[in-house]
Each structure stands twice: as C-alpha cells, then as structure tokens.
PDB file of C-alpha atoms and ligand atoms in Angstrom:
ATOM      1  CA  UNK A   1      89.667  79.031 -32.663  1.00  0.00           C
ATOM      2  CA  UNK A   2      92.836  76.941 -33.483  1.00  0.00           C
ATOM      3  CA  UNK A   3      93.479  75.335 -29.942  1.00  0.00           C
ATOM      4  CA  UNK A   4      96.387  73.206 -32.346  1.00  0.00           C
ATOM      5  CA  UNK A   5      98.620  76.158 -32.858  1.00  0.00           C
ATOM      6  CA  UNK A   6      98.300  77.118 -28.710  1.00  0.00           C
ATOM      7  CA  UNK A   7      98.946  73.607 -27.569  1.00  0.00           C
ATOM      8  CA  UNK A   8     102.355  73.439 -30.107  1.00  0.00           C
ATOM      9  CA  UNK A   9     103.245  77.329 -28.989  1.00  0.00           C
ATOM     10  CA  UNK A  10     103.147  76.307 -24.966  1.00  0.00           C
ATOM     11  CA  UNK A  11     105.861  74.688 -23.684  1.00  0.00           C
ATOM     12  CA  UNK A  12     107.813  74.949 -20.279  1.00  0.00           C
ATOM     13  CA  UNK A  13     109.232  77.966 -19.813  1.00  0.00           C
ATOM     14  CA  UNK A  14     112.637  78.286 -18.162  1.00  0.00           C
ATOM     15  CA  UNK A  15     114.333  81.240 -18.769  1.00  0.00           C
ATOM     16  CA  UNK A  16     112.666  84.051 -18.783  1.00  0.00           C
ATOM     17  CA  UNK A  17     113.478  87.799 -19.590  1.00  0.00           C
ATOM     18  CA  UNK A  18     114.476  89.327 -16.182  1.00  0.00           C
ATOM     19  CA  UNK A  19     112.666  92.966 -15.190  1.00  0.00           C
ATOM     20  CA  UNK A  20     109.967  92.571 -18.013  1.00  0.00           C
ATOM     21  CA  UNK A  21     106.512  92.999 -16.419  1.00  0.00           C
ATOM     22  CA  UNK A  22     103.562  91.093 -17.559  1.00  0.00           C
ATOM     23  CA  UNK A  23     101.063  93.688 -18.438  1.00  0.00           C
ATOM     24  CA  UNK A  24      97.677  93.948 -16.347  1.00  0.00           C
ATOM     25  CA  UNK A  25      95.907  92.909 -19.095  1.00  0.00           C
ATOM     26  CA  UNK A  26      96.838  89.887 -20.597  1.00  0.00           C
ATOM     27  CA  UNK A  27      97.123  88.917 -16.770  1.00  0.00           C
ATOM     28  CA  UNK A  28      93.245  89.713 -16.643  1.00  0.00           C
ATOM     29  CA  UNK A  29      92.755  87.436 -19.392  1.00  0.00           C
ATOM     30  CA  UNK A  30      95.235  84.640 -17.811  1.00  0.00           C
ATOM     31  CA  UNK A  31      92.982  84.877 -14.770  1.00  0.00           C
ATOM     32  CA  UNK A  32      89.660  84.743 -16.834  1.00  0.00           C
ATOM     33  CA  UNK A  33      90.208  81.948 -19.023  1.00  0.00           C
ATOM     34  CA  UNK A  34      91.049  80.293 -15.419  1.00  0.00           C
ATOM     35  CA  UNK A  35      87.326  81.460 -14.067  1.00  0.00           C
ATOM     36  CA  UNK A  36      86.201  79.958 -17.517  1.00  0.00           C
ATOM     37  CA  UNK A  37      87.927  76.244 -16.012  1.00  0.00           C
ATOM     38  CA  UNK A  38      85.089  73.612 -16.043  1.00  0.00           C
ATOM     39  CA  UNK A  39      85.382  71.564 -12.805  1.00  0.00           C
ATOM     40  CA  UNK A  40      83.380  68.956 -10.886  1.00  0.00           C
ATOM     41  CA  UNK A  41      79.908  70.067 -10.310  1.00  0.00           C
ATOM     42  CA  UNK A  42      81.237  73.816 -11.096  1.00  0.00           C
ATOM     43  CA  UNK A  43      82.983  74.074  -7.788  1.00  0.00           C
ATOM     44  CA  UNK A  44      86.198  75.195  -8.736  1.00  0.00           C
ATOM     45  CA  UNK A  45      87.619  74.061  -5.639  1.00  0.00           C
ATOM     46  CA  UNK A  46      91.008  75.886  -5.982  1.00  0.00           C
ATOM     47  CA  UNK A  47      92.234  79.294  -5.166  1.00  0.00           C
ATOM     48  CA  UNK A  48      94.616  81.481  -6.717  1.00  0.00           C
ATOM     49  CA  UNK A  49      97.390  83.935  -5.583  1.00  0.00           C
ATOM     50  CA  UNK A  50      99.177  85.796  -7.558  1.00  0.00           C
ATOM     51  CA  UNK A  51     102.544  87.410  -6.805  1.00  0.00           C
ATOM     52  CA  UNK A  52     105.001  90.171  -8.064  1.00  0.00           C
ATOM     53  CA  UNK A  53     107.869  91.317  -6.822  1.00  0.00           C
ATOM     54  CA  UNK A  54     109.247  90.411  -3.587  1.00  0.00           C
ATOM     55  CA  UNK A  55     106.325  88.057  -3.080  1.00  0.00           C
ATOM     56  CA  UNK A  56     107.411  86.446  -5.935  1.00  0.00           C
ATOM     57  CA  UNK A  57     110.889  85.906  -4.961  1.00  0.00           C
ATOM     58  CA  UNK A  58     109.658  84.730  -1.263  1.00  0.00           C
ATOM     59  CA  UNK A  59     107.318  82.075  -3.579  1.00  0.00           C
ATOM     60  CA  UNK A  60     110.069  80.464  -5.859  1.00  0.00           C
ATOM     61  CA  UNK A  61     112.368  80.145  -2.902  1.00  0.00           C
ATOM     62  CA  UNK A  62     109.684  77.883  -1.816  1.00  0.00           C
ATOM     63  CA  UNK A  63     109.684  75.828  -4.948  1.00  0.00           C
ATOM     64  CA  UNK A  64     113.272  75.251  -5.164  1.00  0.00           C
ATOM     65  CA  UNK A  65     115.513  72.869  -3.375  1.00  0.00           C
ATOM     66  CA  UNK A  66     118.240  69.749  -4.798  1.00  0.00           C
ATOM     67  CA  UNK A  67     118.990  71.753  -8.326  1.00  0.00           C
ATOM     68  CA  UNK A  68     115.071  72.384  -8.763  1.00  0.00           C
ATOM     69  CA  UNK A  69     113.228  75.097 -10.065  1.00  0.00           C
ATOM     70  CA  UNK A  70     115.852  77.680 -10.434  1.00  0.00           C
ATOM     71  CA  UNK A  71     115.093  79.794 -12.996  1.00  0.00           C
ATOM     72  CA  UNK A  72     111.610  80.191 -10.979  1.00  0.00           C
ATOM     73  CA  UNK A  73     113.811  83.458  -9.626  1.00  0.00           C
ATOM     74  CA  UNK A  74     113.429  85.200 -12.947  1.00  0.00           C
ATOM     75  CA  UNK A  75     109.485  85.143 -13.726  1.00  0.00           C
ATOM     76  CA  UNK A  76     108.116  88.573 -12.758  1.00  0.00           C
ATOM     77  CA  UNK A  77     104.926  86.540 -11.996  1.00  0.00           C
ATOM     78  CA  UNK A  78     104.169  83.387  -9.435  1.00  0.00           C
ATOM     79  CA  UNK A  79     100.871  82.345  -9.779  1.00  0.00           C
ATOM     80  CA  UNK A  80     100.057  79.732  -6.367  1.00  0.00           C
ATOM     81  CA  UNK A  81      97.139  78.009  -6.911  1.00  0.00           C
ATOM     82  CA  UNK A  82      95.888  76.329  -3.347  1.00  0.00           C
ATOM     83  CA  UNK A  83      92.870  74.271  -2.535  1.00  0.00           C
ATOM     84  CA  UNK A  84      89.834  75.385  -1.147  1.00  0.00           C
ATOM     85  CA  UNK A  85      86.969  72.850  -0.115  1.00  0.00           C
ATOM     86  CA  UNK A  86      84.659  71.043  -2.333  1.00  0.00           C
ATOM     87  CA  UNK A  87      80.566  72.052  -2.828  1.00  0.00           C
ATOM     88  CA  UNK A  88      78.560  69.555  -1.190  1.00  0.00           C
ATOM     89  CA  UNK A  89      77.941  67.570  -4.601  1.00  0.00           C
ATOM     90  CA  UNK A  90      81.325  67.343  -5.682  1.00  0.00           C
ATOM     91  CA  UNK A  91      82.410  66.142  -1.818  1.00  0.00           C
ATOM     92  CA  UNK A  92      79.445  63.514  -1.881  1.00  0.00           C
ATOM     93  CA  UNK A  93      80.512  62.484  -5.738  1.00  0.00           C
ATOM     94  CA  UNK A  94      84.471  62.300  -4.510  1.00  0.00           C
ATOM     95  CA  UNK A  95      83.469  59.999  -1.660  1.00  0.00           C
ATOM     96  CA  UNK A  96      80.756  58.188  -3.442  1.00  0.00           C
ATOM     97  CA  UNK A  97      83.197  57.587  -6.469  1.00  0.00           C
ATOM     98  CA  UNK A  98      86.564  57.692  -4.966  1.00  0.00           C
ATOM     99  CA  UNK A  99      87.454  60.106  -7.698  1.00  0.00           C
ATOM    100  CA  UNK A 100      89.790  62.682  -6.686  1.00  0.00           C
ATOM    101  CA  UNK A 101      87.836  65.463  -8.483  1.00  0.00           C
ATOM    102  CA  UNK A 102      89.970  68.300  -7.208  1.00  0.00           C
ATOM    103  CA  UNK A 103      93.768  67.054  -8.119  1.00  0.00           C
ATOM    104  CA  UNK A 104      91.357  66.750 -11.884  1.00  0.00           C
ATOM    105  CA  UNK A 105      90.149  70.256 -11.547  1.00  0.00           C
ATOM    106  CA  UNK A 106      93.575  71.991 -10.282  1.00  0.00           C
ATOM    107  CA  UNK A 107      94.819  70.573 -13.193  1.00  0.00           C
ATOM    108  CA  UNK A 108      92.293  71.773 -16.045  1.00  0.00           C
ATOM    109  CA  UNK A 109      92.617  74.910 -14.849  1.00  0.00           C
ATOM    110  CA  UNK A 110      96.655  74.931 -15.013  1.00  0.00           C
ATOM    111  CA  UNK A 111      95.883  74.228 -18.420  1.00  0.00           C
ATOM    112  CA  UNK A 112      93.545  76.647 -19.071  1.00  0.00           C
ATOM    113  CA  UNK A 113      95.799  79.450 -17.847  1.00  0.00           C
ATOM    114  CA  UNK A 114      98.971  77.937 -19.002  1.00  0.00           C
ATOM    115  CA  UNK A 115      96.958  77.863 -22.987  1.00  0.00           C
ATOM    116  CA  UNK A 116      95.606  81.497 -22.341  1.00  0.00           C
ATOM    117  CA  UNK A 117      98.934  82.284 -20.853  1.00  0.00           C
ATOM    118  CA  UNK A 118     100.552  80.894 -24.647  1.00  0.00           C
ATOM    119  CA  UNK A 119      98.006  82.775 -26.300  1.00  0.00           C
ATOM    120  CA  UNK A 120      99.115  85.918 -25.232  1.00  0.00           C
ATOM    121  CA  UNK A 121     102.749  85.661 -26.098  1.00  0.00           C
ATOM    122  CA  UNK A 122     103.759  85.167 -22.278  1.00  0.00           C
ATOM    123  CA  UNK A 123     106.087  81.865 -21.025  1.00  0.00           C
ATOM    124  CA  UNK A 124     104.754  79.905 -17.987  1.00  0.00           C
ATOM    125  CA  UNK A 125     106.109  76.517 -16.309  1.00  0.00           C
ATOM    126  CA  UNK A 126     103.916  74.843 -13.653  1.00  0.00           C
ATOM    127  CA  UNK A 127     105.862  73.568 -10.695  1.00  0.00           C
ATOM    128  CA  UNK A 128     104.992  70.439  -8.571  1.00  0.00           C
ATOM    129  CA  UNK A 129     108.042  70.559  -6.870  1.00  0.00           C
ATOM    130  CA  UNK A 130     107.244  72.666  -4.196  1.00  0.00           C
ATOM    131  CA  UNK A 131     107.602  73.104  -0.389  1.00  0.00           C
ATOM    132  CA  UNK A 132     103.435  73.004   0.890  1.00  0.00           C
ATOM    133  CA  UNK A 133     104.317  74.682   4.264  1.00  0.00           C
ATOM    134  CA  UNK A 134     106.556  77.392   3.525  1.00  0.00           C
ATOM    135  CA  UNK A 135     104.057  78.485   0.565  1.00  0.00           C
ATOM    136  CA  UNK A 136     101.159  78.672   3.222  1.00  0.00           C
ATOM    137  CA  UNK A 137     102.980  80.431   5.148  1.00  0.00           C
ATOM    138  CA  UNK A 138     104.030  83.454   2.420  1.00  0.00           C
ATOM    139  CA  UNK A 139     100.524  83.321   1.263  1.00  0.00           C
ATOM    140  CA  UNK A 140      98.454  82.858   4.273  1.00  0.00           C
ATOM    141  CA  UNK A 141      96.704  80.187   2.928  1.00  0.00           C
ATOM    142  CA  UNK A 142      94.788  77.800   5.110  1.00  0.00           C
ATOM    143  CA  UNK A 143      94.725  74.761   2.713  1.00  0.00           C
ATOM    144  CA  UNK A 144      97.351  73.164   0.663  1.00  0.00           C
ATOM    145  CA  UNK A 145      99.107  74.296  -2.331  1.00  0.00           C
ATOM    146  CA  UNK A 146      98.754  72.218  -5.409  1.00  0.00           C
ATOM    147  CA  UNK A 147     101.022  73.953  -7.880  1.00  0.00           C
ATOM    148  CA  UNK A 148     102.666  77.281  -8.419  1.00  0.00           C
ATOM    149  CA  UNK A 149     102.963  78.770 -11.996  1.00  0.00           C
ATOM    150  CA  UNK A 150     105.599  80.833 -13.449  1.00  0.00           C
ATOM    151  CA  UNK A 151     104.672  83.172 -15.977  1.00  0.00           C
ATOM    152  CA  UNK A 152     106.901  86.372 -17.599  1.00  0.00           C
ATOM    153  CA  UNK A 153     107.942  86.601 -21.592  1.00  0.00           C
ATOM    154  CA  UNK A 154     110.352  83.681 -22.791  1.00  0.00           C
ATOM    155  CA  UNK A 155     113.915  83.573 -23.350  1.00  0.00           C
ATOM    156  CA  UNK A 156     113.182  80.037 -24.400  1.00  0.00           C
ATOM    157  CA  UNK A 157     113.047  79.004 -28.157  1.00  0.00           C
ATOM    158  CA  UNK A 158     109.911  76.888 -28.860  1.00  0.00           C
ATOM    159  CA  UNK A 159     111.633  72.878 -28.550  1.00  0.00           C
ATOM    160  CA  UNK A 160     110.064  70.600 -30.535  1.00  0.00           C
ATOM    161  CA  UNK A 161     107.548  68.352 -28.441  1.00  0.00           C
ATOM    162  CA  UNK A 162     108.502  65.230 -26.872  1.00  0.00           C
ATOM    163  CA  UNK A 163     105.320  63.181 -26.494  1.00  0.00           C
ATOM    164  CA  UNK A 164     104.126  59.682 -26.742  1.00  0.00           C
ATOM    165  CA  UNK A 165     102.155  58.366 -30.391  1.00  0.00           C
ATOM    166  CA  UNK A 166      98.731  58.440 -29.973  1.00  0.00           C
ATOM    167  CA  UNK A 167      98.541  54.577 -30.870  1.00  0.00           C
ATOM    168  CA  UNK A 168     100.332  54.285 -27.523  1.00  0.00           C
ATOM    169  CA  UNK A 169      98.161  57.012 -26.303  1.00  0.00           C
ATOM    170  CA  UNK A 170      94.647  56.175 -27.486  1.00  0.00           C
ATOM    171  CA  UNK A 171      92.526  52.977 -27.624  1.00  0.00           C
ATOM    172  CA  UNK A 172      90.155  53.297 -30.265  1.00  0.00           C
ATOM    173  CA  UNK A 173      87.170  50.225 -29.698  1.00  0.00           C
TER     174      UNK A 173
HETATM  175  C1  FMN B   1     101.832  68.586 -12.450  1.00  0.00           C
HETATM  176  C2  FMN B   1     103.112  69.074 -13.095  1.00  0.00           C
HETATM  177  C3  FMN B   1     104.221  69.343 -12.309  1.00  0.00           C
HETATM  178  C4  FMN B   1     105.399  69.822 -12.885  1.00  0.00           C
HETATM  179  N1  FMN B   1     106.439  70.200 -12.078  1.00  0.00           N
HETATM  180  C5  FMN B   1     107.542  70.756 -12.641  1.00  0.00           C
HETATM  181  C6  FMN B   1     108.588  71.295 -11.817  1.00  0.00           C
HETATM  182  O1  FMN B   1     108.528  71.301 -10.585  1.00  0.00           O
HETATM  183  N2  FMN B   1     109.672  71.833 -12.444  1.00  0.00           N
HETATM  184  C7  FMN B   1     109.777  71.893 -13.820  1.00  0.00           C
HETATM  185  O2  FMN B   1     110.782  72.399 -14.311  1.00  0.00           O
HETATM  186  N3  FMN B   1     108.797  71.399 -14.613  1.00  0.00           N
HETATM  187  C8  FMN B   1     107.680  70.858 -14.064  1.00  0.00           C
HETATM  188  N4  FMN B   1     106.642  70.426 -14.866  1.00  0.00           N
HETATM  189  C9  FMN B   1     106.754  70.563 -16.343  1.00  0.00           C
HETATM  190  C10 FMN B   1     106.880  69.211 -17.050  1.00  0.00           C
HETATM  191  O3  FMN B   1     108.163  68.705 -16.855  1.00  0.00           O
HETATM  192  C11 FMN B   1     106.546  69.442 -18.543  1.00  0.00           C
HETATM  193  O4  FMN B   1     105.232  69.883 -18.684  1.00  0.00           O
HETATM  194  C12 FMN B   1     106.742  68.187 -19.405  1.00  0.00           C
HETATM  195  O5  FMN B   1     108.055  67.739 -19.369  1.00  0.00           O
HETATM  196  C13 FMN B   1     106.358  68.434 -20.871  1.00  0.00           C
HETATM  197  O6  FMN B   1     107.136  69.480 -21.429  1.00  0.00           O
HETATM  198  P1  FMN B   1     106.483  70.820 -21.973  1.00  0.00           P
HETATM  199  O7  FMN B   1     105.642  71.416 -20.858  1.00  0.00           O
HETATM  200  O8  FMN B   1     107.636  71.716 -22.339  1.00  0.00           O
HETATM  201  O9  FMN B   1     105.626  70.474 -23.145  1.00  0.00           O
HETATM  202  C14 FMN B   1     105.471  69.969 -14.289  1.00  0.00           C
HETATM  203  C15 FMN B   1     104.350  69.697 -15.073  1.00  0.00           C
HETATM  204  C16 FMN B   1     103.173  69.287 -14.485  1.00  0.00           C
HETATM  205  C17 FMN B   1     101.953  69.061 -15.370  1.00  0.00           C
END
C-alpha cells in the first residue's frame, strides 16, 4: 500500500529494451487498475486500444514528427486511449459547470495505468504529441484520441524528480 515508492519508481520512459514482450499478465493488470479509474459520474468516457507489433509501429509513426517521440519505435506496447461520449449526468454536469470532466478523467486514468504500469516493473511515457487523424485512422476510432502510452521494460535509469516545492504547490488556509 505504499503509493510513495510507485510515484518515485515512475518516470518517463524513453528507451526501452527492443524485442522484449510485455507479458499478458501484468498487461491484464495495467488494463484493470485502468477499469478501477474513478471518473465523473462513473462514466469513464474514454476508450482504449492497445497495440503490438506492426500496429504499434503504424501508432508511434503517428506520434512523431519535428524530433518528437522517437524512441516511441521501441515500446513493444502502444496503448491509444480515445474518447467516447459522456453518460447523460456527466454531459449535463460538463455543460452545467463548464468543467471539462473528460480531459480530467483521460487523465486519472493515464495515471492509474502509468502507476500500475510502475508497479509491475514495466516503463511507460504518455504522449500528447500526437497526430488525432492519422491515429483514427490506424485504429478505427470514431472519436478523438487524447493520448497514446508507451509501455515495454526500461533501458532508462530512474532520474531523480524534477518537480515544483509543495509551498509553491499547495495553499494551506
Ligand atoms: C498530458 C501529457 C503529455 C505528454 N506528452 C509527452 C510527449 O509527447 N512526449 C514526451 O516525451 N513526453 C511527454 N509527456 C511526459 C512529460 O514530459 C513528463 O511527464 C514530465 O516531464 C515529468 O517527467 P516524468 O514523467 O519523468 O516524471 C507528457 C506528459 C503528460 C502528462
């Protein structure tokens, strides 16, 4: 139950170790902690696709572009995560609030699978830099892509973490 020692371990992966798969299982429980997301009125109004292989190749292609993203090549596994509509709560809540629930729940689940993803040993780097079109079109997704995730083991040594001090973060009243 130490979420501390996960959040250190993770990091951005970008190098990772060429023809090693990603075993079924600790993909399953990638995948699950991802189910496990909370989101806005428990829509979970995302969808994920997950490629190997020469899917995978077609899908960091598409996230590269200007000196971006190239080590995306190596990761055995591309994980696309697209949108899919809201519940009928969550829309009326969005509207109601002009809260952009979604963007909120794409990204809690990133982190849930990027944390699981840590947990298991495995390397991941989510990717905003992306090209929307040319992933729907590989994927034959009807809505827009939000993010793509590499995953595979690390080459990477763990860096130590660049971050802002919470006194800058955090207002305590
Ligand atoms: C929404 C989002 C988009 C990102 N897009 C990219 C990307 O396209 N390419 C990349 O190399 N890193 C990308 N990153 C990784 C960030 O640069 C990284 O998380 C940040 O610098 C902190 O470093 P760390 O993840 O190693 O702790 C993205 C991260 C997030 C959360």
């Amino acid at each position: 139950m130490d979420f501390l020692k996960i959040a250190h371990a993770r990091q951005s992966c970008r190098s990772y170790e060429e023809g090693r798969e990603v075993e079924t299982e600790k993909l399953q429980a990638i995948l699950e902690a991802v189910r496990l997301a909370p989101s806005a009125c428990n829509g979970q109004p995302y969808h994920l696709t997950v490629c190997r292989g020469d899917m995978a190749k077609q899908v960091a292609a598409a996230t590269q572009g200007m000196g971006m993203n190239k080590f995306a090549s190596q990761a055995p596994v591309l994980i696309v995560i697209s949108e899919m509509p809201y519940v009928k709560s969550a829309a009326l809540g969005a509207k109601v609030k002009g809260n952009d629930y979604r963007s909120i729940d794409i990204g809690i689940a990133a982190a849930y699978l990027t944390a699981e993803a840590a947990a298991q040993g495995l390397g991941t780097c989510i990717l905003g830099w992306l090209d929307d079109k040319k992933l729907r079109e590989i994927c034959g997704l009807e809505y827009p892509v939000r993010l793509v995730i590499t995953l595979g083991y690390p080459k990477d040594s763990l860096r130590e973490k660049k971050r802002k001090n919470l006194d800058e973060l955090v207002t305590q009243l």
